[in-house]
Amino acid sequence: MVCKVINFLKSFIRLMKLHKFLYIYLVNTFLPVAFYHNCLLYYLYLPVLPKCFFYSAN
């Protein structure tokens, strides 16, 4: 089970590196959700930290 999750995350990260626009879209879509519903999930998006202040301000 854990191995499946790790393999999925690896392939997901690889996919995101290939599809920067998809990555940006997903971040813009799920960052507010992650921030409001689970602060720990939010920390996965540290590379886009400036958006943190944008979403928390609104």
Coordinates of N, CA and C in Angstrom, one line a residue:
M1 N 0.8 -1.2 0.0 CA 0.0 0.0 0.0 C 0.9 1.3 0.0
V2 N 1.8 1.3 0.9 CA 2.7 2.5 1.0 C 3.5 2.6 -0.3
C3 N 4.0 1.5 -0.8 CA 4.8 1.5 -2.0 C 4.0 2.1 -3.2
K4 N 2.7 1.7 -3.3 CA 1.8 2.2 -4.3 C 1.7 3.8 -4.2
V5 N 1.5 4.2 -3.0 CA 1.4 5.7 -2.8 C 2.7 6.4 -3.2
I6 N 3.8 5.9 -2.8 CA 5.1 6.5 -3.1 C 5.3 6.5 -4.6
N7 N 5.0 5.4 -5.3 CA 5.2 5.3 -6.7 C 4.2 6.3 -7.4
F8 N 3.0 6.4 -6.9 CA 2.1 7.4 -7.4 C 2.6 8.8 -7.3
L9 N 3.2 9.1 -6.1 CA 3.7 10.5 -5.9 C 4.9 10.8 -6.8
K10 N 5.8 9.8 -7.0 CA 6.9 9.9 -7.9 C 6.5 10.2 -9.3
S11 N 5.5 9.4 -9.8 CA 5.0 9.6 -11.2 C 4.3 10.9 -11.3
F12 N 3.6 11.3 -10.2 CA 2.8 12.6 -10.2 C 3.8 13.7 -10.3
I13 N 4.9 13.7 -9.5 CA 5.9 14.8 -9.6 C 6.5 14.8 -10.9
R14 N 6.8 13.7 -11.5 CA 7.4 13.6 -12.8 C 6.5 14.3 -13.9
L15 N 5.2 13.9 -13.7 CA 4.2 14.5 -14.6 C 4.1 16.0 -14.5
M16 N 4.2 16.5 -13.2 CA 4.1 17.9 -13.0 C 5.3 18.7 -13.6
K17 N 6.5 18.0 -13.5 CA 7.6 18.7 -14.1 C 7.5 18.8 -15.6
L18 N 6.8 17.8 -16.2 CA 6.6 17.8 -17.7 C 5.6 18.8 -18.1
H19 N 4.6 19.0 -17.2 CA 3.4 19.8 -17.5 C 3.3 21.0 -16.6
K20 N 4.2 22.0 -16.8 CA 4.2 23.1 -15.9 C 2.9 23.9 -15.8
F21 N 2.2 24.0 -16.9 CA 0.9 24.7 -16.9 C -0.1 24.0 -16.1
L22 N -0.1 22.6 -16.2 CA -1.0 21.8 -15.5 C -0.7 22.0 -14.0
Y23 N 0.6 22.0 -13.6 CA 1.0 22.2 -12.3 C 0.5 23.5 -11.7
I24 N 0.7 24.6 -12.5 CA 0.2 25.9 -12.1 C -1.3 25.9 -11.9
Y25 N -2.0 25.3 -12.8 CA -3.5 25.2 -12.7 C -3.9 24.5 -11.5
L26 N -3.3 23.3 -11.2 CA -3.6 22.6 -10.0 C -3.3 23.3 -8.7
V27 N -2.2 24.0 -8.7 CA -1.8 24.8 -7.5 C -2.8 25.9 -7.3
N28 N -3.2 26.6 -8.3 CA -4.2 27.7 -8.2 C -5.5 27.2 -7.8
T29 N -5.8 26.0 -8.2 CA -7.1 25.4 -7.9 C -7.2 24.8 -6.4
F30 N -6.1 24.1 -6.1 CA -6.2 23.4 -4.8 C -5.5 24.1 -3.6
L31 N -4.7 25.1 -3.9 CA -4.0 25.8 -2.8 C -4.9 26.4 -1.8
P32 N -6.0 27.1 -2.2 CA -6.9 27.6 -1.3 C -7.6 26.5 -0.5
V33 N -8.0 25.5 -1.2 CA -8.7 24.4 -0.5 C -7.8 23.7 0.5
A34 N -6.5 23.5 0.2 CA -5.6 22.9 1.1 C -5.4 23.9 2.3
F35 N -5.3 25.2 2.0 CA -5.1 26.1 3.1 C -6.2 26.2 4.1
Y36 N -7.4 26.2 3.5 CA -8.6 26.3 4.4 C -9.0 25.1 5.1
H37 N -8.7 23.9 4.5 CA -9.2 22.6 5.0 C -8.1 21.8 5.8
N38 N -6.8 22.1 5.4 CA -5.8 21.3 6.1 C -4.5 22.1 6.0
C39 N -4.1 22.7 7.0 CA -2.8 23.5 7.0 C -1.6 22.7 6.7
L40 N -1.6 21.4 7.1 CA -0.4 20.6 6.7 C -0.3 20.4 5.2
L41 N -1.5 20.1 4.6 CA -1.4 20.0 3.1 C -0.9 21.3 2.5
Y42 N -1.3 22.4 3.1 CA -0.8 23.7 2.5 C 0.7 23.8 2.4
Y43 N 1.4 23.2 3.4 CA 2.9 23.3 3.4 C 3.5 22.5 2.2
L44 N 2.7 21.7 1.6 CA 3.3 21.0 0.4 C 3.5 22.0 -0.8
Y45 N 2.8 23.2 -0.6 CA 2.9 24.1 -1.7 C 3.8 25.3 -1.4
L46 N 4.9 25.0 -0.6 CA 5.8 26.1 -0.2 C 6.5 26.8 -1.4
P47 N 6.7 26.1 -2.5 CA 7.3 26.8 -3.7 C 6.5 28.0 -4.2
V48 N 5.2 28.0 -3.8 CA 4.3 29.1 -4.3 C 3.9 29.9 -3.0
L49 N 4.8 30.1 -2.1 CA 4.4 30.8 -0.8 C 3.8 32.1 -1.0
P50 N 4.3 32.9 -2.0 CA 3.6 34.3 -2.1 C 2.1 34.2 -2.3
K51 N 1.6 33.1 -2.9 CA 0.2 33.0 -3.0 C -0.5 32.8 -1.6
C52 N 0.3 32.3 -0.7 CA -0.2 32.2 0.7 C -0.8 33.5 1.2
F53 N -0.1 34.5 1.0 CA -0.5 35.8 1.6 C -1.7 36.3 0.8
F54 N -1.7 36.0 -0.5 CA -2.8 36.5 -1.3 C -4.1 35.8 -0.9
Y55 N -4.1 34.5 -0.7 CA -5.3 33.7 -0.3 C -5.7 34.0 1.1
S56 N -4.7 34.2 2.0 CA -5.1 34.4 3.4 C -5.6 35.8 3.6
A57 N -5.2 36.7 2.7 CA -5.7 38.1 2.8 C -7.2 38.2 2.3
N58 N -7.6 37.3 1.5 CA -9.0 37.4 0.9 C -10.0 36.7 1.8

